[in-house]
Amino acid sequence: MKIKVCGMKHPENINAVSQCEPDFMGFIFYKKSPRYVLDKTLVFAKEMNPNTKTVGVFVNSPISEVLEIVQEYNLNFVQLHGNESVDYAKKLYNAGVNLIKAFQVNKNFDWDKIKDYKPFVNYLLFDTATKSYGGSGLKFNWELLRNYKEEIPFFLSGGIEIDDAEMIKEIDLPQLFAIDINSKFETEPGVKNEELVNKMINTIRMKSKYQVNDKGFYGEYGGAFIPEMLYPNIKELQESYEEIIQSDSFQEELQALLKDYVGRPTPLYYSKRLSDHYKADIYLKREDLCHTGAHKINNALGQILLAKKRNKKRIIAETGAGQHGVATATACALMGLECVVYMGAKDIKRQAPNVARMKMLGASIVPVTSGSQTLKDATNEAIRDWINNPTDTHYLIGSVVGPHPYPDMVAKFQAVISKEIKNQIKENPTHIIACIGGGSNAIGAFYHFLEDEDVELIGIEAGGMGIDTPETAATLALGSQGVLHACMTTVLQTEDGQVIEPHSISAGLDYPGIGPQHAHLHKTKRVKYSNITDQEALDAAHFLSHMEGIIPALESSHALAYLEKMEIKPTDRIIINLSGRGDKDLETLTKTIKE
Ligand SMILES: *Cc1c(COP(=O)(O)O)cnc(C)c1O
């Protein structure tokens, strides 16, 4: 997002604020304004750093005067802040002036009147300040801006202050181009507090240190280590995914499906009996109530819509236990797209019920007989398919793994979990606990809390038979840095880089790697990672079934089991992300019922 500092006046102050490198600086040529320019200002403006564009702000001035000033002082833009007509704008446009047209927006604003200005202006500026909002802290009414349907990018103005920075970063309007800051950053009219301006600029520009950077990395993890053949394909995806996902039409379609097809928002259930038992407030985020029985559908639907917008006709996926295959086959059936699922021959035998579900949904299943005939071999085959069909095929990856932009894209689709939690709670929880295979349900549950350092986030890996045995899937506990499935992350591998076959009682956690964002959150210590054994998870599954009448997936049971290991205080408010339901695990679970 770009930043314009407006109402600059004194040369020393301009000089100081320039050091913060704002994208635009505004000079007011309206005589009645206390920020009206001084002669010295203009001499200075003439020599400004070319990275900061100069904007002259005018209110109903004669056109000849505007043109004269623009010429004399090399102004890059003219901002029309009065009732200038379309014809007025056209004349300046024809004289080669770059224009920003400002509008005061309130509830009764006639959005249609913008249309006629369109051919002549580069940007719009919306001043959303309204008297009735003054003083309440509610200076902006972002919702009003949803009525803006044109493509011309706009500046947002109107009493913006330093405390608004985080809120501004959350605004998801793709046409929002820049913010315009002025009076709330002043010590007196026309004099900016450069420290405050600097802080604002840094906050607005800084991406979270926990999120992906422009190059597709989270610290040293992530990236796209791909065969050359895939390069154009991935690059196109990298360049388009954010814009597509953020567009109104995409969001409308996705939100409607999440609501009526998946059944969102899922409840945040206060578990009274668990709370009594553990002597703290325990909540379950009920992802098990999603259509198809787990969180995976959130991502499958997001990616299907993305594939459709990119005119892909064919979807491929890999699956281990079949859960992601089922979610993908479901989404494909819903959209009428061809679905090919790669699955290890060994897994096909082990996971018969999910194979049956995928077939029922119309997917074709390709058995993979190479290597160990499991998930990682299926992934290799899916990638091979993708290389051979780069233009018409979308590879629908099921977790926050794989080459950039997949980890970030899948995280954004699963972030709906924590977004809902934020709406469902009055005050922040003390802990959020989630299980980790690739890490998508966990990132989803953590996403909107990553910057809330008062919330302890805990990721639970599958310990299998224990992390002191070779039968484990606890990647962060035992792994080392390496490239797996086209991204730099932490991997369970031998000293010479052979991937170790992992083990977990829950098929969904049986993965030898982990999403790069988790590797980074582990390294930066923002998230605490621990592990739970097969037996502990089984016990937790039985316990929850008896205590609450909810049979959890074995994966989610790992997160639940951690309650036994925590030091719990009576004031704790703990949220467990119940990623899925246990129907698929009944065979394993019933074998362990104690008579
Ligand atoms: C697949 C699956 C997981 C593990 O995948 P993540 O990407 O780590 O969330 C966890 N729980 C359930 C129910 C699953 O189906």
Coordinates of C-alpha atoms and ligand atoms in Angstrom, one line a residue:
M1 CA 0.0 0.0 0.0
K2 CA 1.2 3.5 -0.9
I3 CA 1.3 6.4 1.5
K4 CA 0.7 10.1 0.8
V5 CA 1.6 12.7 3.4
C6 CA -0.5 15.7 2.7
G7 CA -0.4 19.4 3.8
M8 CA 3.4 19.9 3.9
K9 CA 4.6 23.4 4.3
H10 CA 7.9 24.1 6.0
P11 CA 11.2 23.2 4.1
E12 CA 12.9 21.6 7.2
N13 CA 9.9 19.6 7.9
I14 CA 9.6 18.4 4.3
N15 CA 13.2 17.4 4.4
A16 CA 12.7 15.4 7.6
V17 CA 9.6 13.7 6.4
S18 CA 11.2 12.9 3.0
Q19 CA 13.6 10.7 4.9
C20 CA 10.7 8.3 5.6
E21 CA 10.2 8.0 1.9
P22 CA 6.5 8.5 1.5
D23 CA 5.2 7.7 -2.0
F24 CA 3.4 11.0 -2.4
M25 CA 3.7 14.4 -0.8
G26 CA 0.8 16.8 -1.0
F27 CA 1.0 20.6 -1.2
I28 CA -2.1 22.7 -0.6
F29 CA -2.8 25.6 -3.0
Y30 CA -6.0 26.6 -1.3
K31 CA -5.5 30.0 0.2
K32 CA -8.0 29.5 3.0
S33 CA -6.2 26.4 4.3
P34 CA -3.9 26.8 7.3
R35 CA -1.6 24.5 5.3
Y36 CA -1.4 26.8 2.3
V37 CA 2.1 26.5 0.8
L38 CA 4.9 29.0 1.4
D39 CA 7.1 30.2 -1.5
K40 CA 10.0 28.4 0.1
T41 CA 8.0 25.2 0.1
L42 CA 7.7 25.2 -3.6
V43 CA 11.3 25.8 -4.4
F44 CA 11.9 22.8 -2.3
A45 CA 9.2 20.7 -3.9
K46 CA 10.9 21.3 -7.2
E47 CA 13.9 19.4 -6.1
M48 CA 12.3 16.5 -4.3
N49 CA 13.6 13.0 -4.4
P50 CA 12.0 11.5 -7.6
N51 CA 10.7 8.5 -5.7
T52 CA 8.3 10.7 -3.8
K53 CA 5.7 12.1 -6.2
T54 CA 4.5 15.7 -5.7
V55 CA 0.8 16.4 -5.6
G56 CA -0.7 19.9 -5.8
V57 CA -4.1 20.1 -4.0
F58 CA -6.5 22.6 -5.5
V59 CA -10.0 23.7 -4.6
N60 CA -12.0 25.2 -7.5
S61 CA -9.0 27.2 -8.8
P62 CA -9.1 28.7 -12.3
I63 CA -7.6 26.2 -14.8
S64 CA -5.0 28.6 -16.1
E65 CA -3.7 29.1 -12.6
V66 CA -3.4 25.3 -12.0
L67 CA -1.6 24.8 -15.2
E68 CA 0.9 27.6 -14.4
I69 CA 1.7 26.1 -11.0
V70 CA 2.1 22.6 -12.4
Q71 CA 4.6 23.8 -14.9
E72 CA 6.5 26.0 -12.7
Y73 CA 7.0 23.5 -10.0
N74 CA 7.1 20.2 -11.9
L75 CA 4.1 18.8 -10.0
N76 CA 3.6 15.1 -10.7
F77 CA -0.1 15.2 -9.9
V78 CA -3.0 17.6 -9.3
Q79 CA -5.6 16.7 -6.7
L80 CA -9.0 18.3 -7.3
H81 CA -10.6 18.8 -3.9
G82 CA -13.5 21.0 -4.7
N83 CA -16.6 20.7 -6.9
E84 CA -14.6 20.6 -10.2
S85 CA -16.8 19.5 -13.1
V86 CA -16.1 16.6 -15.5
D87 CA -15.4 19.2 -18.1
Y88 CA -12.8 20.9 -15.8
A89 CA -11.1 17.5 -15.3
K90 CA -11.2 16.9 -19.1
K91 CA -9.4 20.2 -19.8
L92 CA -6.6 19.4 -17.4
Y93 CA -6.4 15.9 -18.7
N94 CA -6.1 17.2 -22.3
A95 CA -3.3 19.5 -21.1
G96 CA -1.4 16.4 -20.0
V97 CA -2.0 16.7 -16.2
N98 CA -2.2 13.6 -14.0
L99 CA -5.3 13.9 -11.9
I100 CA -6.5 12.7 -8.5
K101 CA -10.2 13.5 -8.0
A102 CA -11.4 13.7 -4.4
F103 CA -14.9 12.9 -3.2
Q104 CA -16.5 13.3 0.2
V105 CA -18.2 10.0 0.8
N106 CA -21.1 9.5 3.2
K107 CA -24.1 7.3 3.4
N108 CA -26.0 9.3 0.7
F109 CA -23.1 9.5 -1.7
D110 CA -24.1 9.0 -5.3
W111 CA -21.5 6.5 -6.6
D112 CA -22.7 7.0 -10.2
K113 CA -21.3 10.5 -10.4
I114 CA -17.8 9.0 -10.4
K115 CA -18.4 7.3 -13.8
D116 CA -18.1 10.5 -15.9
Y117 CA -14.7 11.4 -14.4
K118 CA -13.3 7.9 -15.2
P119 CA -11.6 8.7 -18.6
F120 CA -9.7 11.7 -17.2
V121 CA -8.3 10.7 -13.8
N122 CA -5.5 8.4 -12.6
Y123 CA -6.8 8.0 -9.1
L124 CA -9.7 8.9 -6.9
L125 CA -9.5 10.0 -3.3
F126 CA -12.2 9.1 -0.9
D127 CA -12.5 11.3 2.2
T128 CA -14.8 9.2 4.4
A129 CA -14.7 11.7 7.3
T130 CA -18.3 12.5 8.4
K131 CA -19.2 14.7 11.2
S132 CA -21.4 12.1 12.8
Y133 CA -18.5 9.7 13.3
G134 CA -16.2 12.3 14.7
G135 CA -14.7 11.6 18.1
S136 CA -16.0 8.1 18.4
G137 CA -12.9 6.6 16.9
L138 CA -15.1 5.4 14.1
K139 CA -13.8 7.9 11.6
F140 CA -14.0 5.6 8.6
N141 CA -16.9 3.6 7.5
W142 CA -15.1 1.0 5.3
E143 CA -18.3 -0.7 4.6
L144 CA -19.5 2.3 2.5
L145 CA -16.5 1.7 0.2
R146 CA -17.9 -1.7 -0.7
N147 CA -20.3 0.3 -2.9
Y148 CA -17.4 1.3 -5.0
K149 CA -17.5 -0.9 -8.1
E150 CA -15.1 0.8 -10.5
E151 CA -11.6 -0.2 -11.2
I152 CA -9.8 3.1 -10.7
P153 CA -7.6 2.8 -7.6
F154 CA -8.2 5.1 -4.8
F155 CA -6.6 6.9 -1.9
L156 CA -8.3 6.6 1.5
S157 CA -8.4 9.8 3.5
G158 CA -10.2 11.2 6.5
G159 CA -8.7 11.5 9.9
I160 CA -6.4 8.5 9.6
E161 CA -4.2 8.1 12.7
I162 CA -1.4 5.9 13.9
D163 CA -3.7 3.5 15.7
D164 CA -5.6 2.8 12.5
A165 CA -2.6 1.1 10.8
E166 CA -3.5 -2.5 11.7
M167 CA -7.1 -2.0 10.7
I168 CA -6.1 -0.5 7.4
K169 CA -3.9 -3.5 6.6
E170 CA -6.9 -5.7 7.1
I171 CA -9.1 -3.8 4.6
D172 CA -9.6 -6.3 1.7
L173 CA -10.7 -3.9 -1.1
P174 CA -8.4 -4.5 -4.1
Q175 CA -8.8 -1.0 -5.4
L176 CA -7.4 0.5 -2.2
F177 CA -4.2 2.0 -3.5
A178 CA -2.9 4.4 -0.9
I179 CA -3.7 6.1 2.3
D180 CA -3.6 9.8 2.8
I181 CA -2.4 11.1 6.2
N182 CA -2.5 14.6 7.4
S183 CA -3.8 16.3 10.5
K184 CA -3.4 13.4 13.0
F185 CA 0.3 13.4 12.4
E186 CA 0.9 17.1 13.1
T187 CA 2.2 19.1 16.0
E188 CA 0.5 22.2 14.5
P189 CA -1.2 22.7 11.1
G190 CA 1.3 22.1 8.4
V191 CA 4.0 20.7 10.6
K192 CA 4.3 16.9 10.7
N193 CA 5.7 14.8 13.6
E194 CA 8.3 13.0 11.5
E195 CA 8.7 10.2 14.1
L196 CA 5.0 9.4 14.0
V197 CA 4.9 9.6 10.2
N198 CA 7.9 7.2 10.1
K199 CA 6.2 4.8 12.4
M200 CA 3.0 4.8 10.3
I201 CA 4.9 4.2 7.1
N202 CA 6.9 1.3 8.6
T203 CA 3.8 -0.3 10.1
I204 CA 1.8 0.0 6.8
R205 CA 4.6 -1.3 4.7
M206 CA 5.8 -4.1 7.0
K207 CA 4.5 -7.5 6.3
S208 CA 4.2 -9.6 9.4
K209 CA 7.4 -11.3 10.2
Y210 CA 5.5 -14.5 10.5
Q211 CA 4.1 -14.4 6.9
V212 CA 5.5 -15.1 3.5
N213 CA 7.8 -12.5 2.0
D214 CA 7.8 -11.2 -1.6
K215 CA 10.2 -14.0 -2.6
G216 CA 8.0 -16.8 -1.2
F217 CA 10.0 -17.4 1.9
Y218 CA 9.3 -17.5 5.6
G219 CA 12.8 -16.7 7.0
E220 CA 15.0 -19.4 5.5
Y221 CA 12.1 -21.7 4.7
G222 CA 9.8 -22.0 1.7
G223 CA 10.5 -21.0 -1.9
A224 CA 9.7 -22.9 -5.0
F225 CA 12.3 -25.6 -5.9
I226 CA 10.7 -26.8 -9.0
P227 CA 11.7 -28.5 -12.3
E228 CA 12.1 -26.0 -15.1
M229 CA 9.1 -27.3 -17.0
L230 CA 6.8 -26.1 -14.2
Y231 CA 8.3 -22.7 -14.0
P232 CA 5.9 -20.8 -16.2
N233 CA 3.0 -22.5 -14.6
I234 CA 4.0 -21.7 -11.0
K235 CA 5.1 -18.2 -11.9
E236 CA 1.7 -17.5 -13.3
L237 CA 0.0 -18.8 -10.2
Q238 CA 2.4 -16.8 -7.9
E239 CA 1.6 -13.6 -9.8
S240 CA -2.2 -14.1 -9.9
Y241 CA -3.3 -15.9 -6.8
E242 CA -3.6 -13.0 -4.4
E243 CA -5.4 -10.7 -6.7
I244 CA -7.9 -13.5 -7.7
I245 CA -8.5 -14.5 -4.1
Q246 CA -9.1 -10.9 -3.0
S247 CA -11.5 -10.0 -5.7
D248 CA -15.1 -9.4 -4.8
S249 CA -16.5 -12.0 -7.2
F250 CA -14.2 -14.7 -5.9
Q251 CA -15.0 -13.9 -2.3
E252 CA -18.7 -13.7 -2.9
E253 CA -18.7 -17.2 -4.4
L254 CA -16.4 -18.7 -1.8
Q255 CA -18.3 -17.2 1.2
A256 CA -21.6 -18.5 -0.2
L257 CA -20.2 -22.0 -0.5
L258 CA -18.6 -22.0 2.9
K259 CA -21.9 -21.0 4.4
D260 CA -24.4 -23.1 2.6
Y261 CA -22.3 -26.0 1.3
V262 CA -19.7 -26.5 4.1
G263 CA -21.9 -25.3 6.9
R264 CA -19.8 -22.5 8.2
P265 CA -19.3 -20.8 10.6
T266 CA -18.5 -24.0 12.6
P267 CA -19.4 -23.6 16.2
L268 CA -17.0 -22.8 19.0
Y269 CA -18.3 -25.2 21.5
Y270 CA -17.8 -24.6 25.2
S271 CA -17.1 -28.1 26.6
K272 CA -18.6 -28.0 30.0
R273 CA -17.5 -31.5 31.1
L274 CA -13.9 -31.1 29.8
S275 CA -13.8 -27.7 31.5
D276 CA -15.0 -29.2 34.8
H277 CA -12.5 -32.0 34.4
Y278 CA -9.5 -29.9 33.6
K279 CA -10.6 -27.0 35.8
A280 CA -10.3 -24.3 33.2
D281 CA -12.4 -23.1 30.2
I282 CA -12.1 -25.5 27.3
Y283 CA -13.6 -24.8 23.9
L284 CA -13.7 -27.0 20.8
K285 CA -13.6 -25.4 17.4
R286 CA -15.9 -27.9 15.5
E287 CA -14.2 -28.4 12.1
D288 CA -15.5 -32.0 12.4
L289 CA -18.9 -30.5 11.5
C290 CA -17.8 -29.3 8.1
H291 CA -19.2 -31.2 5.1
T292 CA -17.1 -34.3 4.4
G293 CA -16.0 -34.3 8.1
A294 CA -12.9 -32.2 8.3
H295 CA -11.3 -28.8 7.6
K296 CA -9.8 -30.0 4.3
I297 CA -12.9 -28.9 2.3
N298 CA -12.2 -25.2 3.1
N299 CA -9.0 -25.4 1.0
A300 CA -10.4 -27.7 -1.7
L301 CA -13.2 -25.3 -2.4
G302 CA -10.9 -22.3 -2.4
Q303 CA -8.6 -23.9 -4.9
I304 CA -11.4 -25.2 -7.1
L305 CA -12.7 -21.7 -7.5
L306 CA -9.2 -20.4 -8.2
A307 CA -8.8 -23.1 -10.9
K308 CA -12.1 -22.2 -12.5
K309 CA -11.1 -18.5 -12.6
R310 CA -7.8 -19.5 -14.3
N311 CA -9.8 -21.6 -16.8
K312 CA -8.4 -25.0 -15.7
K313 CA -10.4 -27.9 -16.9
R314 CA -8.8 -30.7 -15.0
I315 CA -7.8 -31.2 -11.3
I316 CA -5.1 -33.5 -10.0
A317 CA -4.4 -34.3 -6.4
E318 CA -2.3 -36.7 -4.3
T319 CA -3.7 -38.4 -1.2
G320 CA -2.3 -40.6 1.5
A321 CA -5.2 -41.6 3.8
G322 CA -7.7 -40.4 1.2
Q323 CA -9.1 -37.5 3.2
H324 CA -7.7 -34.9 0.9
G325 CA -8.7 -37.0 -2.1
V326 CA -12.3 -37.1 -0.8
A327 CA -12.4 -33.3 -0.3
T328 CA -10.9 -32.7 -3.8
A329 CA -13.3 -35.2 -5.4
T330 CA -16.2 -33.5 -3.6
A331 CA -15.2 -30.0 -4.9
C332 CA -14.7 -31.4 -8.4
A333 CA -18.1 -33.0 -8.4
L334 CA -19.7 -29.7 -7.3
M335 CA -18.0 -27.8 -10.1
G336 CA -18.2 -30.5 -12.8
L337 CA -14.5 -30.7 -13.2
E338 CA -12.5 -33.8 -14.1
C339 CA -10.7 -35.2 -11.1
V340 CA -7.6 -37.5 -11.0
V341 CA -6.3 -38.7 -7.7
Y342 CA -2.9 -40.2 -7.3
M343 CA -2.7 -42.7 -4.5
G344 CA 0.0 -45.3 -3.4
A345 CA -1.1 -48.8 -4.1
K346 CA -0.4 -49.7 -0.5
D347 CA -2.6 -46.9 0.7
I348 CA -5.4 -47.9 -1.7
K349 CA -5.6 -51.2 0.1
R350 CA -5.3 -49.7 3.6
Q351 CA -7.9 -46.9 3.0
A352 CA -10.7 -48.8 1.2
P353 CA -13.6 -46.7 2.6
N354 CA -12.2 -43.4 1.3
V355 CA -11.3 -45.0 -2.1
A356 CA -15.0 -46.0 -2.3
R357 CA -16.1 -42.4 -1.5
M358 CA -13.8 -40.9 -4.2
K359 CA -15.1 -43.4 -6.8
M360 CA -18.7 -42.6 -5.7
L361 CA -17.9 -38.9 -6.3
G362 CA -16.7 -39.6 -9.9
A363 CA -12.9 -39.3 -9.4
S364 CA -10.5 -41.6 -11.2
I365 CA -7.9 -43.0 -8.9
V366 CA -4.4 -43.8 -10.3
P367 CA -2.6 -46.5 -8.2
V368 CA 1.1 -45.6 -7.7
T369 CA 3.3 -48.7 -7.6
S370 CA 6.7 -47.0 -7.4
G371 CA 8.9 -46.7 -4.3
S372 CA 7.2 -47.5 -1.0
Q373 CA 3.8 -47.1 -2.8
T374 CA 2.6 -44.5 -0.3
L375 CA 2.0 -40.7 -0.1
K376 CA 5.4 -39.4 -1.2
D377 CA 5.4 -41.6 -4.3
A378 CA 1.9 -40.5 -5.1
T379 CA 3.1 -36.9 -4.8
N380 CA 5.9 -37.5 -7.2
E381 CA 3.5 -39.0 -9.8
A382 CA 1.1 -36.0 -9.4
I383 CA 4.0 -33.6 -10.1
R384 CA 4.9 -35.7 -13.2
D385 CA 1.4 -35.4 -14.4
W386 CA 1.4 -31.6 -13.9
I387 CA 4.6 -31.2 -15.8
N388 CA 3.0 -33.0 -18.8
N389 CA -0.3 -31.0 -18.6
P390 CA 0.8 -27.6 -17.5
T391 CA -1.9 -25.5 -19.2
D392 CA -5.2 -27.2 -18.6
T393 CA -4.5 -28.8 -15.2
H394 CA -4.5 -27.4 -11.6
Y395 CA -2.6 -29.4 -9.0
L396 CA -4.7 -29.1 -5.8
I397 CA -2.3 -29.5 -2.9
G398 CA -4.0 -30.5 0.4
S399 CA -1.9 -28.8 3.0
V400 CA 0.4 -25.8 3.7
V401 CA 3.2 -27.6 1.9
G402 CA 4.7 -27.6 -1.6
P403 CA 6.2 -24.7 -3.7
H404 CA 5.3 -21.1 -3.1
P405 CA 2.5 -19.9 -3.4
Y406 CA 0.8 -23.1 -2.0
P407 CA 1.7 -22.7 1.6
D408 CA 0.5 -19.2 1.7
M409 CA -2.6 -19.9 -0.5
V410 CA -3.7 -22.9 1.6
A411 CA -3.1 -20.9 4.8
K412 CA -5.3 -18.1 3.5
F413 CA -8.1 -20.6 2.7
Q414 CA -7.8 -22.2 6.2
A415 CA -7.5 -18.8 8.0
V416 CA -11.3 -18.8 8.0
I417 CA -11.0 -20.9 11.1
S418 CA -9.3 -18.3 13.2
K419 CA -11.2 -15.5 11.7
E420 CA -14.4 -17.1 13.0
I421 CA -12.8 -17.8 16.4
K422 CA -12.1 -14.1 16.7
N423 CA -15.7 -13.3 16.1
Q424 CA -16.9 -16.0 18.5
I425 CA -14.9 -14.9 21.5
K426 CA -15.1 -11.9 23.8
E427 CA -11.5 -11.9 24.9
N428 CA -8.5 -13.7 23.5
P429 CA -8.0 -17.3 24.6
T430 CA -4.8 -18.1 26.5
H431 CA -4.0 -21.1 24.3
I432 CA -4.9 -22.6 20.9
I433 CA -3.9 -26.2 20.3
A434 CA -4.0 -28.0 16.9
C435 CA -2.5 -31.1 15.5
I436 CA 0.0 -31.0 12.6
G437 CA 0.4 -33.2 9.6
G438 CA 1.5 -30.8 6.9
G439 CA 0.1 -28.1 9.2
S440 CA -3.0 -26.6 7.5
N441 CA -5.6 -26.9 10.2
A442 CA -3.1 -25.5 12.7
I443 CA -2.1 -22.5 10.5
G444 CA -5.8 -22.0 10.0
A445 CA -6.5 -21.9 13.7
F446 CA -3.4 -19.7 14.5
Y447 CA -3.5 -17.3 11.5
H448 CA -5.3 -14.3 13.0
F449 CA -3.6 -14.8 16.4
L450 CA 0.0 -14.8 15.1
E451 CA 0.4 -11.1 16.0
D452 CA -1.4 -11.5 19.3
E453 CA 1.6 -12.5 21.3
D454 CA -0.5 -13.0 24.5
V455 CA -2.0 -16.1 23.0
E456 CA 0.1 -19.2 23.3
L457 CA -0.1 -21.3 20.1
I458 CA 0.7 -24.9 20.3
G459 CA 1.2 -27.4 17.4
I460 CA 1.1 -31.1 18.1
E461 CA 3.0 -33.5 15.9
A462 CA 2.5 -37.3 15.8
G463 CA 5.0 -38.9 18.1
G464 CA 3.9 -42.4 16.9
M465 CA 5.5 -45.1 19.1
G466 CA 7.6 -42.3 20.7
I467 CA 10.3 -39.9 19.5
D468 CA 13.0 -42.1 20.8
T469 CA 11.9 -44.8 18.3
P470 CA 12.1 -44.9 14.5
E471 CA 8.3 -45.2 14.4
T472 CA 7.4 -41.6 14.5
A473 CA 6.3 -38.6 12.4
A474 CA 7.5 -35.8 14.8
T475 CA 9.3 -33.8 12.1
L476 CA 10.2 -30.7 14.1
A477 CA 11.3 -32.7 17.0
L478 CA 13.7 -34.9 15.0
G479 CA 14.1 -33.5 11.5
S480 CA 16.6 -31.3 9.8
Q481 CA 16.6 -28.7 7.0
G482 CA 16.0 -30.0 3.5
V483 CA 13.9 -29.7 0.4
L484 CA 10.8 -31.8 0.3
H485 CA 8.1 -31.5 -2.3
A486 CA 9.6 -28.4 -3.9
C487 CA 10.1 -26.3 -0.7
M488 CA 12.8 -25.7 1.8
T489 CA 11.6 -26.9 5.2
T490 CA 12.3 -29.4 8.0
V491 CA 12.3 -33.0 6.9
L492 CA 12.7 -36.4 8.6
Q493 CA 15.7 -37.6 6.7
T494 CA 18.9 -39.7 7.1
E495 CA 22.3 -38.0 7.2
D496 CA 22.7 -38.4 3.5
G497 CA 19.3 -36.9 2.8
Q498 CA 17.1 -40.0 2.3
V499 CA 13.6 -39.2 3.4
I500 CA 12.6 -41.5 6.3
E501 CA 9.3 -43.3 6.1
P502 CA 7.3 -41.8 9.0
H503 CA 4.8 -43.6 11.2
S504 CA 1.6 -42.4 13.0
I505 CA -1.6 -44.2 14.0
S506 CA -3.4 -41.4 12.2
A507 CA -3.0 -41.4 8.5
G508 CA -3.4 -37.6 8.2
L509 CA -0.3 -36.9 10.4
D510 CA 1.9 -39.5 8.7
Y511 CA 4.0 -37.1 6.7
P512 CA 7.8 -36.8 6.7
G513 CA 7.8 -33.0 6.3
I514 CA 6.0 -29.9 7.6
G515 CA 4.8 -26.7 6.0
P516 CA 7.6 -24.1 5.8
Q517 CA 5.6 -21.5 7.8
H518 CA 5.7 -23.9 10.7
A519 CA 9.4 -24.5 10.3
H520 CA 9.7 -20.7 10.6
L521 CA 7.3 -20.4 13.5
H522 CA 9.3 -23.1 15.3
K523 CA 12.6 -21.3 14.6
T524 CA 11.3 -17.9 15.8
K525 CA 9.6 -19.6 18.8
R526 CA 6.3 -17.9 18.1
V527 CA 4.6 -21.3 18.2
K528 CA 5.4 -24.0 20.7
Y529 CA 5.6 -27.6 19.2
S530 CA 5.2 -30.8 21.1
N531 CA 4.2 -34.4 20.3
I532 CA 1.8 -37.0 21.4
T533 CA 2.1 -40.8 21.0
D534 CA -0.3 -43.2 19.2
Q535 CA -1.5 -44.5 22.6
E536 CA -2.0 -41.0 24.1
A537 CA -4.1 -40.0 21.1
L538 CA -6.2 -43.2 21.3
D539 CA -6.9 -42.6 25.0
A540 CA -7.9 -39.0 24.2
A541 CA -10.3 -40.2 21.5
H542 CA -12.1 -42.5 23.9
F543 CA -12.1 -39.9 26.6
L544 CA -13.8 -37.2 24.4
S545 CA -16.3 -39.8 23.0
H546 CA -17.4 -40.6 26.6
M547 CA -17.2 -37.1 28.0
E548 CA -18.9 -35.1 25.2
G549 CA -20.5 -37.6 22.8
I550 CA -18.1 -36.4 20.1
I551 CA -16.0 -39.1 18.3
P552 CA -12.9 -37.1 17.1
A553 CA -10.6 -38.0 14.3
L554 CA -7.4 -39.6 15.5
E555 CA -5.5 -36.6 14.1
S556 CA -7.5 -34.2 16.2
S557 CA -7.1 -36.5 19.2
H558 CA -3.4 -35.6 19.3
A559 CA -4.3 -32.0 20.1
L560 CA -6.8 -33.1 22.7
A561 CA -4.3 -35.4 24.4
Y562 CA -2.0 -32.4 25.0
L563 CA -4.5 -31.3 27.7
E564 CA -3.1 -34.1 29.8
K565 CA 0.4 -32.8 29.5
M566 CA -0.2 -29.1 30.1
E567 CA 0.1 -27.2 33.4
I568 CA -3.4 -25.8 33.4
K569 CA -4.4 -22.7 35.5
P570 CA -8.0 -22.1 36.5
T571 CA -7.9 -18.8 34.6
D572 CA -6.9 -20.5 31.3
R573 CA -9.2 -20.4 28.3
I574 CA -8.1 -23.1 25.9
I575 CA -9.3 -23.7 22.4
I576 CA -8.7 -27.1 20.8
N577 CA -9.1 -27.2 17.0
L578 CA -11.1 -30.3 16.4
S579 CA -10.0 -30.8 12.8
G580 CA -12.2 -33.7 11.9
R581 CA -14.6 -36.4 13.0
G582 CA -13.6 -40.0 13.8
D583 CA -16.0 -42.0 11.6
K584 CA -13.1 -42.9 9.3
D585 CA -11.1 -44.2 12.3
L586 CA -13.8 -46.4 13.7
E587 CA -12.0 -49.6 12.8
T588 CA -8.9 -48.6 14.7
L589 CA -10.9 -47.1 17.6
T590 CA -13.2 -50.0 18.2
K591 CA -10.3 -52.4 18.4
T592 CA -9.2 -50.5 21.5
I593 CA -12.5 -50.2 23.4
K594 CA -11.9 -51.4 26.9
E595 CA -14.7 -53.7 28.1
Ligands
LIG1 C1 -5.5 -34.3 6.9 C2 -5.9 -34.1 8.3 C3 -5.1 -33.5 9.2 C4 -3.7 -33.1 8.9 O1 -3.5 -32.2 8.0 P1 -3.0 -30.7 8.3 O2 -2.7 -30.1 7.0 O3 -1.9 -30.7 9.2 O4 -4.2 -30.0 8.9 C5 -5.6 -33.2 10.5 N1 -6.8 -33.6 10.9 C6 -7.7 -34.2 10.0 C7 -9.0 -34.5 10.4 C8 -7.3 -34.4 8.7 O5 -8.1 -35.0 7.8

